[in-house]
């Protein structure tokens, strides 16, 4: 009987020991969707968030990582990235995943003609979750000549491709159209209606296009459609250039439900524009990078840097995380399956450090602003797996690890 | 009166070069240039794509842009001789510019991602569009690194064809690569050596010892002086005996002129091998990353990280810089690279030693905790500032004047 009790005890202990695969201890959890903004332990099992609580015993997990002094947030979601098609596109793992971004939304690299190729070459082999805003141009974002070709903007075919790949295509992108009038935007919205998904618009508003921002925001775009590159200069859409005031139609559009996306990139985050807009209460709904081969260099438009830049213009860290997790998840209608640390959800996690000091932040035109707060990604967990760990927090000292193989 | 006349004459004779106007002046940095034995505070003035002057107290007033790099190390642009940057071709390759230039690497040598059949695609799709100077070891396998089926196929290994491609692109191709060959024969190594002989270049060898195909024979008989064994701290290489003593044939091979390259990668830097080897004085000839889609994630095989690991294992900063600049330039026979020369191309790295607590992972994810980290804060390639993490060369936005048509 005593032996039986002992056996039972061992079995229970054994079970307890393997209850969780991974436990993050003592990190400051920011999980806006669940109203958590305090120190919590986070346990992961089977690739999912198993438990978030004040105290989870270390003995219940196979691997324990000390996150003391760090912020633990849902994996960041970059609503505007370039990982396919576009000439400046980058691979997602060595650019997004290392920055704490576990989901990237490719903004229009592929059209209905090229999406299957994107799926095989990028979506399938990447560790990062890659989703797509499919370009209304069938060939995708492969150059001005193609992007101006109205004949290749086919709502029916685009909608059919979306219906075929609901899991990976979350919306439509219309961008760079250099021609006259509303045809490109109308076709994108028409495809959006056919497939019941939102449209992201990157539109060159110049005097010779026959389009105005006001009309676009108030008459053309539907609630839930996304206006990206909101802090650009070339279009002067946010701030009236003479008065320095926020254009009233911006607020009106926001009230209608039009979403405003950062899309930093090489031309769309400029200090005078962003500062004036932030001061007048017009932050981005969604923080995104438009990360590509140029913007990743001196402007460093990765997610933690974009959040840092906005923090140095007055945004709180908590608000920055909200606009990098919950808000983009909602924009692509993947909330709460993405963007939260809710129990049962996929364990996509960023572990971030908020450094204090003096740091230079560089806008899209390489002008700097000196700030005192900088957010940096320290560790990334994707579907429960530790994929990036720049401080080696998840691993033992080599001197004590014996004759090790690759330590998982 | 005579003195005044002498002064006037002297002024008239002042050399024209004293009136140089510099485009860029890196001021107050500690210059480490092992090839020229520079290890002191010096200023570096750049005109166009070239270094114009290296000296003390170069006038800030003579430069259009002055960057204060005091407290930082200024080195020749780093040279990483084992990379995988055929981003449009080989499955494991990465995009070069952000991975190289952000880490101070101005010259990256692709280690056999492409072969004699597809090098031209690599050149037109990647090399010709990159800011990083990309050179290549041409794979003896015609199709390059496209999986074991082609990489084990000796019919893909045509020395004549490979040598022809090398001779056609002498600017870009520095030698031949052989890698991943599994059959227990010498075919791959010997054909690579043959191709190198035909093209008067060197071979970089990635080698898995097999029964009947031993490592000792490789480094003492099959490889020639100047050929490079990469991954030499790897687990598959019998570089140490059971007592962790460096094998005699390692020293003998080194004496013969065989070079030993790190090639960190996913499998080839293990602290339990490298630490004892370094303690016995068996240092790498060249420090390189073998950067690719896997190695860049957990072991974090970027150039400055790999260099930081060697600092932590006891190499001096001078030794680390030598093995990342002049050493690799010599290995790939590009003496014009890897040093700072007046009149030479302006490829430079500005490095910071950060103090604090840091830990680095090896290929097995064992960690080494240390108090220093080397990072790249600024990179100059062809005279252009292409990376500037601290904004040292940049204007504050409030002083930047009008933002185009925005007021």
PDB file of N, CA and C in Angstrom, chain A residues 249-320:
ATOM      1  N   UNK A 249     -11.135  66.433 -41.473  1.00  0.00           N
ATOM      2  CA  UNK A 249     -11.665  65.191 -42.063  1.00  0.00           C
ATOM      3  C   UNK A 249     -10.955  63.958 -41.515  1.00  0.00           C
ATOM      4  N   UNK A 250      -9.769  64.135 -40.910  1.00  0.00           N
ATOM      5  CA  UNK A 250      -9.089  62.978 -40.325  1.00  0.00           C
ATOM      6  C   UNK A 250      -9.907  62.446 -39.148  1.00  0.00           C
ATOM      7  N   UNK A 251     -10.288  63.373 -38.261  1.00  0.00           N
ATOM      8  CA  UNK A 251     -11.090  62.993 -37.090  1.00  0.00           C
ATOM      9  C   UNK A 251     -12.448  62.423 -37.524  1.00  0.00           C
ATOM     10  N   UNK A 252     -13.012  63.075 -38.521  1.00  0.00           N
ATOM     11  CA  UNK A 252     -14.321  62.646 -39.003  1.00  0.00           C
ATOM     12  C   UNK A 252     -14.235  61.219 -39.554  1.00  0.00           C
ATOM     13  N   UNK A 253     -13.132  60.953 -40.284  1.00  0.00           N
ATOM     14  CA  UNK A 253     -12.949  59.614 -40.848  1.00  0.00           C
ATOM     15  C   UNK A 253     -12.746  58.593 -39.736  1.00  0.00           C
ATOM     16  N   UNK A 254     -11.990  58.971 -38.739  1.00  0.00           N
ATOM     17  CA  UNK A 254     -11.758  58.057 -37.604  1.00  0.00           C
ATOM     18  C   UNK A 254     -13.095  57.730 -36.927  1.00  0.00           C
ATOM     19  N   UNK A 255     -13.913  58.747 -36.790  1.00  0.00           N
ATOM     20  CA  UNK A 255     -15.230  58.544 -36.191  1.00  0.00           C
ATOM     21  C   UNK A 255     -16.067  57.567 -37.025  1.00  0.00           C
ATOM     22  N   UNK A 256     -15.913  57.652 -38.329  1.00  0.00           N
ATOM     23  CA  UNK A 256     -16.627  56.732 -39.236  1.00  0.00           C
ATOM     24  C   UNK A 256     -16.115  55.297 -39.136  1.00  0.00           C
ATOM     25  N   UNK A 257     -14.916  55.133 -38.554  1.00  0.00           N
ATOM     26  CA  UNK A 257     -14.385  53.767 -38.454  1.00  0.00           C
ATOM     27  C   UNK A 257     -13.254  53.473 -39.417  1.00  0.00           C
ATOM     28  N   UNK A 258     -12.846  54.503 -40.184  1.00  0.00           N
ATOM     29  CA  UNK A 258     -11.649  54.316 -41.021  1.00  0.00           C
ATOM     30  C   UNK A 258     -10.456  54.185 -40.083  1.00  0.00           C
ATOM     31  N   UNK A 259      -9.561  53.234 -40.369  1.00  0.00           N
ATOM     32  CA  UNK A 259      -8.396  53.009 -39.513  1.00  0.00           C
ATOM     33  C   UNK A 259      -7.163  53.676 -40.096  1.00  0.00           C
ATOM     34  N   UNK A 260      -6.321  54.187 -39.193  1.00  0.00           N
ATOM     35  CA  UNK A 260      -5.089  54.861 -39.627  1.00  0.00           C
ATOM     36  C   UNK A 260      -3.877  54.069 -39.163  1.00  0.00           C
ATOM     37  N   UNK A 261      -3.064  53.685 -40.176  1.00  0.00           N
ATOM     38  CA  UNK A 261      -1.920  52.807 -39.932  1.00  0.00           C
ATOM     39  C   UNK A 261      -0.630  53.584 -40.157  1.00  0.00           C
ATOM     40  N   UNK A 262       0.373  53.301 -39.308  1.00  0.00           N
ATOM     41  CA  UNK A 262       1.625  54.049 -39.400  1.00  0.00           C
ATOM     42  C   UNK A 262       2.366  53.782 -40.725  1.00  0.00           C
ATOM     43  N   UNK A 263       2.759  52.549 -40.997  1.00  0.00           N
ATOM     44  CA  UNK A 263       3.497  52.243 -42.239  1.00  0.00           C
ATOM     45  C   UNK A 263       4.737  53.108 -42.405  1.00  0.00           C
ATOM     46  N   UNK A 264       5.632  53.060 -41.438  1.00  0.00           N
ATOM     47  CA  UNK A 264       6.810  53.950 -41.345  1.00  0.00           C
ATOM     48  C   UNK A 264       7.612  54.046 -42.645  1.00  0.00           C
ATOM     49  N   UNK A 265       8.244  52.951 -43.008  1.00  0.00           N
ATOM     50  CA  UNK A 265       8.944  52.853 -44.284  1.00  0.00           C
ATOM     51  C   UNK A 265       9.977  53.937 -44.553  1.00  0.00           C
ATOM     52  N   UNK A 266      10.188  54.190 -45.831  1.00  0.00           N
ATOM     53  CA  UNK A 266      11.218  55.129 -46.250  1.00  0.00           C
ATOM     54  C   UNK A 266      10.702  56.540 -46.467  1.00  0.00           C
ATOM     55  N   UNK A 267       9.412  56.769 -46.226  1.00  0.00           N
ATOM     56  CA  UNK A 267       8.908  58.120 -46.474  1.00  0.00           C
ATOM     57  C   UNK A 267       7.756  58.537 -45.583  1.00  0.00           C
ATOM     58  N   UNK A 268       7.362  57.681 -44.652  1.00  0.00           N
ATOM     59  CA  UNK A 268       6.097  57.931 -43.982  1.00  0.00           C
ATOM     60  C   UNK A 268       6.166  57.992 -42.463  1.00  0.00           C
ATOM     61  N   UNK A 269       7.323  58.349 -41.953  1.00  0.00           N
ATOM     62  CA  UNK A 269       7.350  58.731 -40.541  1.00  0.00           C
ATOM     63  C   UNK A 269       8.297  59.915 -40.457  1.00  0.00           C
ATOM     64  N   UNK A 270       7.723  61.093 -40.343  1.00  0.00           N
ATOM     65  CA  UNK A 270       8.521  62.325 -40.337  1.00  0.00           C
ATOM     66  C   UNK A 270       8.217  63.068 -39.050  1.00  0.00           C
ATOM     67  N   UNK A 271       9.274  63.475 -38.375  1.00  0.00           N
ATOM     68  CA  UNK A 271       9.101  64.069 -37.039  1.00  0.00           C
ATOM     69  C   UNK A 271       8.093  65.214 -37.010  1.00  0.00           C
ATOM     70  N   UNK A 272       8.192  66.234 -37.930  1.00  0.00           N
ATOM     71  CA  UNK A 272       7.245  67.344 -37.786  1.00  0.00           C
ATOM     72  C   UNK A 272       5.791  66.913 -37.965  1.00  0.00           C
ATOM     73  N   UNK A 273       5.559  65.938 -38.833  1.00  0.00           N
ATOM     74  CA  UNK A 273       4.181  65.477 -39.065  1.00  0.00           C
ATOM     75  C   UNK A 273       3.697  64.676 -37.853  1.00  0.00           C
ATOM     76  N   UNK A 274       4.524  63.710 -37.439  1.00  0.00           N
ATOM     77  CA  UNK A 274       4.113  62.827 -36.342  1.00  0.00           C
ATOM     78  C   UNK A 274       3.922  63.623 -35.046  1.00  0.00           C
ATOM     79  N   UNK A 275       4.829  64.557 -34.803  1.00  0.00           N
ATOM     80  CA  UNK A 275       4.764  65.315 -33.554  1.00  0.00           C
ATOM     81  C   UNK A 275       3.491  66.166 -33.501  1.00  0.00           C
ATOM     82  N   UNK A 276       3.218  66.880 -34.604  1.00  0.00           N
ATOM     83  CA  UNK A 276       2.013  67.731 -34.623  1.00  0.00           C
ATOM     84  C   UNK A 276       0.753  66.877 -34.481  1.00  0.00           C
ATOM     85  N   UNK A 277       0.730  65.752 -35.170  1.00  0.00           N
ATOM     86  CA  UNK A 277      -0.464  64.896 -35.103  1.00  0.00           C
ATOM     87  C   UNK A 277      -0.624  64.312 -33.695  1.00  0.00           C
ATOM     88  N   UNK A 278       0.464  63.853 -33.118  1.00  0.00           N
ATOM     89  CA  UNK A 278       0.398  63.289 -31.767  1.00  0.00           C
ATOM     90  C   UNK A 278      -0.052  64.352 -30.768  1.00  0.00           C
ATOM     91  N   UNK A 279       0.479  65.555 -30.907  1.00  0.00           N
ATOM     92  CA  UNK A 279       0.108  66.637 -29.983  1.00  0.00           C
ATOM     93  C   UNK A 279      -1.378  66.977 -30.091  1.00  0.00           C
ATOM     94  N   UNK A 280      -1.936  66.774 -31.283  1.00  0.00           N
ATOM     95  CA  UNK A 280      -3.360  67.099 -31.469  1.00  0.00           C
ATOM     96  C   UNK A 280      -4.243  65.862 -31.316  1.00  0.00           C
ATOM     97  N   UNK A 281      -3.668  64.838 -30.700  1.00  0.00           N
ATOM     98  CA  UNK A 281      -4.498  63.680 -30.346  1.00  0.00           C
ATOM     99  C   UNK A 281      -4.806  62.756 -31.507  1.00  0.00           C
ATOM    100  N   UNK A 282      -3.849  62.611 -32.428  1.00  0.00           N
ATOM    101  CA  UNK A 282      -4.127  61.717 -33.547  1.00  0.00           C
ATOM    102  C   UNK A 282      -3.034  60.666 -33.711  1.00  0.00           C
ATOM    103  N   UNK A 283      -3.003  59.708 -32.756  1.00  0.00           N
ATOM    104  CA  UNK A 283      -2.021  58.610 -32.865  1.00  0.00           C
ATOM    105  C   UNK A 283      -2.482  57.589 -33.889  1.00  0.00           C
ATOM    106  N   UNK A 284      -1.573  56.737 -34.350  1.00  0.00           N
ATOM    107  CA  UNK A 284      -1.996  55.669 -35.264  1.00  0.00           C
ATOM    108  C   UNK A 284      -2.869  54.650 -34.545  1.00  0.00           C
ATOM    109  N   UNK A 285      -3.865  54.115 -35.258  1.00  0.00           N
ATOM    110  CA  UNK A 285      -4.625  52.988 -34.690  1.00  0.00           C
ATOM    111  C   UNK A 285      -3.729  51.768 -34.618  1.00  0.00           C
ATOM    112  N   UNK A 286      -2.916  51.599 -35.657  1.00  0.00           N
ATOM    113  CA  UNK A 286      -2.032  50.438 -35.722  1.00  0.00           C
ATOM    114  C   UNK A 286      -0.626  50.924 -36.033  1.00  0.00           C
ATOM    115  N   UNK A 287       0.330  50.370 -35.278  1.00  0.00           N
ATOM    116  CA  UNK A 287       1.738  50.719 -35.492  1.00  0.00           C
ATOM    117  C   UNK A 287       2.318  49.668 -36.426  1.00  0.00           C
ATOM    118  N   UNK A 288       2.907  50.102 -37.532  1.00  0.00           N
ATOM    119  CA  UNK A 288       3.485  49.129 -38.458  1.00  0.00           C
ATOM    120  C   UNK A 288       4.723  49.718 -39.112  1.00  0.00           C
ATOM    121  N   UNK A 289       5.529  48.845 -39.713  1.00  0.00           N
ATOM    122  CA  UNK A 289       6.888  49.231 -40.078  1.00  0.00           C
ATOM    123  C   UNK A 289       7.100  49.633 -41.534  1.00  0.00           C
ATOM    124  N   UNK A 290       6.335  49.012 -42.456  1.00  0.00           N
ATOM    125  CA  UNK A 290       6.703  49.100 -43.882  1.00  0.00           C
ATOM    126  C   UNK A 290       8.195  48.793 -44.013  1.00  0.00           C
ATOM    127  N   UNK A 291       8.633  47.757 -43.303  1.00  0.00           N
ATOM    128  CA  UNK A 291      10.053  47.409 -43.272  1.00  0.00           C
ATOM    129  C   UNK A 291      10.477  46.875 -44.638  1.00  0.00           C
ATOM    130  N   UNK A 292      11.518  47.451 -45.192  1.00  0.00           N
ATOM    131  CA  UNK A 292      12.069  46.971 -46.460  1.00  0.00           C
ATOM    132  C   UNK A 292      13.551  47.258 -46.478  1.00  0.00           C
ATOM    133  N   UNK A 293      14.207  46.962 -47.603  1.00  0.00           N
ATOM    134  CA  UNK A 293      15.673  46.994 -47.617  1.00  0.00           C
ATOM    135  C   UNK A 293      16.257  48.366 -47.307  1.00  0.00           C
ATOM    136  N   UNK A 294      15.512  49.443 -47.521  1.00  0.00           N
ATOM    137  CA  UNK A 294      16.038  50.766 -47.145  1.00  0.00           C
ATOM    138  C   UNK A 294      15.647  51.147 -45.730  1.00  0.00           C
ATOM    139  N   UNK A 295      14.368  50.956 -45.384  1.00  0.00           N
ATOM    140  CA  UNK A 295      13.912  51.439 -44.079  1.00  0.00           C
ATOM    141  C   UNK A 295      14.522  50.638 -42.933  1.00  0.00           C
ATOM    142  N   UNK A 296      15.051  49.452 -43.226  1.00  0.00           N
ATOM    143  CA  UNK A 296      15.685  48.666 -42.160  1.00  0.00           C
ATOM    144  C   UNK A 296      17.088  49.191 -41.859  1.00  0.00           C
ATOM    145  N   UNK A 297      17.621  50.028 -42.730  1.00  0.00           N
ATOM    146  CA  UNK A 297      18.979  50.537 -42.489  1.00  0.00           C
ATOM    147  C   UNK A 297      18.901  51.737 -41.534  1.00  0.00           C
ATOM    148  N   UNK A 298      19.289  52.915 -41.940  1.00  0.00           N
ATOM    149  CA  UNK A 298      19.407  54.009 -40.966  1.00  0.00           C
ATOM    150  C   UNK A 298      18.084  54.334 -40.246  1.00  0.00           C
ATOM    151  N   UNK A 299      16.924  54.366 -40.918  1.00  0.00           N
ATOM    152  CA  UNK A 299      15.698  54.671 -40.155  1.00  0.00           C
ATOM    153  C   UNK A 299      15.300  53.588 -39.140  1.00  0.00           C
ATOM    154  N   UNK A 300      15.764  52.380 -39.312  1.00  0.00           N
ATOM    155  CA  UNK A 300      15.462  51.264 -38.387  1.00  0.00           C
ATOM    156  C   UNK A 300      13.978  51.244 -38.008  1.00  0.00           C
ATOM    157  N   UNK A 301      13.152  50.938 -39.003  1.00  0.00           N
ATOM    158  CA  UNK A 301      11.710  51.019 -38.742  1.00  0.00           C
ATOM    159  C   UNK A 301      11.109  49.710 -38.250  1.00  0.00           C
ATOM    160  N   UNK A 302      11.878  48.901 -37.497  1.00  0.00           N
ATOM    161  CA  UNK A 302      11.280  47.675 -36.962  1.00  0.00           C
ATOM    162  C   UNK A 302      10.269  48.017 -35.859  1.00  0.00           C
ATOM    163  N   UNK A 303       9.491  47.038 -35.426  1.00  0.00           N
ATOM    164  CA  UNK A 303       8.384  47.311 -34.494  1.00  0.00           C
ATOM    165  C   UNK A 303       8.830  47.962 -33.182  1.00  0.00           C
ATOM    166  N   UNK A 304       9.818  47.384 -32.471  1.00  0.00           N
ATOM    167  CA  UNK A 304      10.191  48.039 -31.205  1.00  0.00           C
ATOM    168  C   UNK A 304      10.668  49.482 -31.408  1.00  0.00           C
ATOM    169  N   UNK A 305      11.347  49.745 -32.517  1.00  0.00           N
ATOM    170  CA  UNK A 305      11.774  51.122 -32.786  1.00  0.00           C
ATOM    171  C   UNK A 305      10.588  52.033 -33.085  1.00  0.00           C
ATOM    172  N   UNK A 306       9.615  51.529 -33.842  1.00  0.00           N
ATOM    173  CA  UNK A 306       8.433  52.358 -34.126  1.00  0.00           C
ATOM    174  C   UNK A 306       7.698  52.696 -32.832  1.00  0.00           C
ATOM    175  N   UNK A 307       7.567  51.701 -31.966  1.00  0.00           N
ATOM    176  CA  UNK A 307       6.905  51.958 -30.681  1.00  0.00           C
ATOM    177  C   UNK A 307       7.731  52.983 -29.886  1.00  0.00           C
ATOM    178  N   UNK A 308       9.056  52.793 -29.872  1.00  0.00           N
ATOM    179  CA  UNK A 308       9.928  53.720 -29.145  1.00  0.00           C
ATOM    180  C   UNK A 308       9.778  55.149 -29.658  1.00  0.00           C
ATOM    181  N   UNK A 309       9.723  55.295 -30.974  1.00  0.00           N
ATOM    182  CA  UNK A 309       9.617  56.636 -31.557  1.00  0.00           C
ATOM    183  C   UNK A 309       8.339  57.318 -31.072  1.00  0.00           C
ATOM    184  N   UNK A 310       7.249  56.552 -31.049  1.00  0.00           N
ATOM    185  CA  UNK A 310       5.978  57.131 -30.606  1.00  0.00           C
ATOM    186  C   UNK A 310       6.002  57.402 -29.105  1.00  0.00           C
ATOM    187  N   UNK A 311       6.694  56.531 -28.346  1.00  0.00           N
ATOM    188  CA  UNK A 311       6.810  56.774 -26.900  1.00  0.00           C
ATOM    189  C   UNK A 311       7.556  58.071 -26.639  1.00  0.00           C
ATOM    190  N   UNK A 312       8.561  58.340 -27.461  1.00  0.00           N
ATOM    191  CA  UNK A 312       9.305  59.580 -27.271  1.00  0.00           C
ATOM    192  C   UNK A 312       8.524  60.800 -27.767  1.00  0.00           C
ATOM    193  N   UNK A 313       7.366  60.557 -28.396  1.00  0.00           N
ATOM    194  CA  UNK A 313       6.446  61.651 -28.733  1.00  0.00           C
ATOM    195  C   UNK A 313       5.242  61.650 -27.795  1.00  0.00           C
ATOM    196  N   UNK A 314       5.335  60.871 -26.716  1.00  0.00           N
ATOM    197  CA  UNK A 314       4.293  60.977 -25.689  1.00  0.00           C
ATOM    198  C   UNK A 314       3.401  59.767 -25.489  1.00  0.00           C
ATOM    199  N   UNK A 315       3.506  58.755 -26.338  1.00  0.00           N
ATOM    200  CA  UNK A 315       2.648  57.577 -26.163  1.00  0.00           C
ATOM    201  C   UNK A 315       3.167  56.736 -24.993  1.00  0.00           C
ATOM    202  N   UNK A 316       2.261  56.120 -24.249  1.00  0.00           N
ATOM    203  CA  UNK A 316       2.705  55.235 -23.171  1.00  0.00           C
ATOM    204  C   UNK A 316       3.098  53.879 -23.766  1.00  0.00           C
ATOM    205  N   UNK A 317       3.925  53.134 -23.037  1.00  0.00           N
ATOM    206  CA  UNK A 317       4.300  51.792 -23.478  1.00  0.00           C
ATOM    207  C   UNK A 317       3.053  50.924 -23.646  1.00  0.00           C
ATOM    208  N   UNK A 318       2.135  51.033 -22.669  1.00  0.00           N
ATOM    209  CA  UNK A 318       0.932  50.201 -22.702  1.00  0.00           C
ATOM    210  C   UNK A 318       0.116  50.477 -23.967  1.00  0.00           C
ATOM    211  N   UNK A 319       0.018  51.766 -24.312  1.00  0.00           N
ATOM    212  CA  UNK A 319      -0.719  52.150 -25.502  1.00  0.00           C
ATOM    213  C   UNK A 319       0.015  51.669 -26.760  1.00  0.00           C
ATOM    214  N   UNK A 320       1.341  51.756 -26.724  1.00  0.00           N
ATOM    215  CA  UNK A 320       2.141  51.274 -27.848  1.00  0.00           C
ATOM    216  C   UNK A 320       1.928  49.792 -28.082  1.00  0.00           C
TER     217      UNK A 320
END
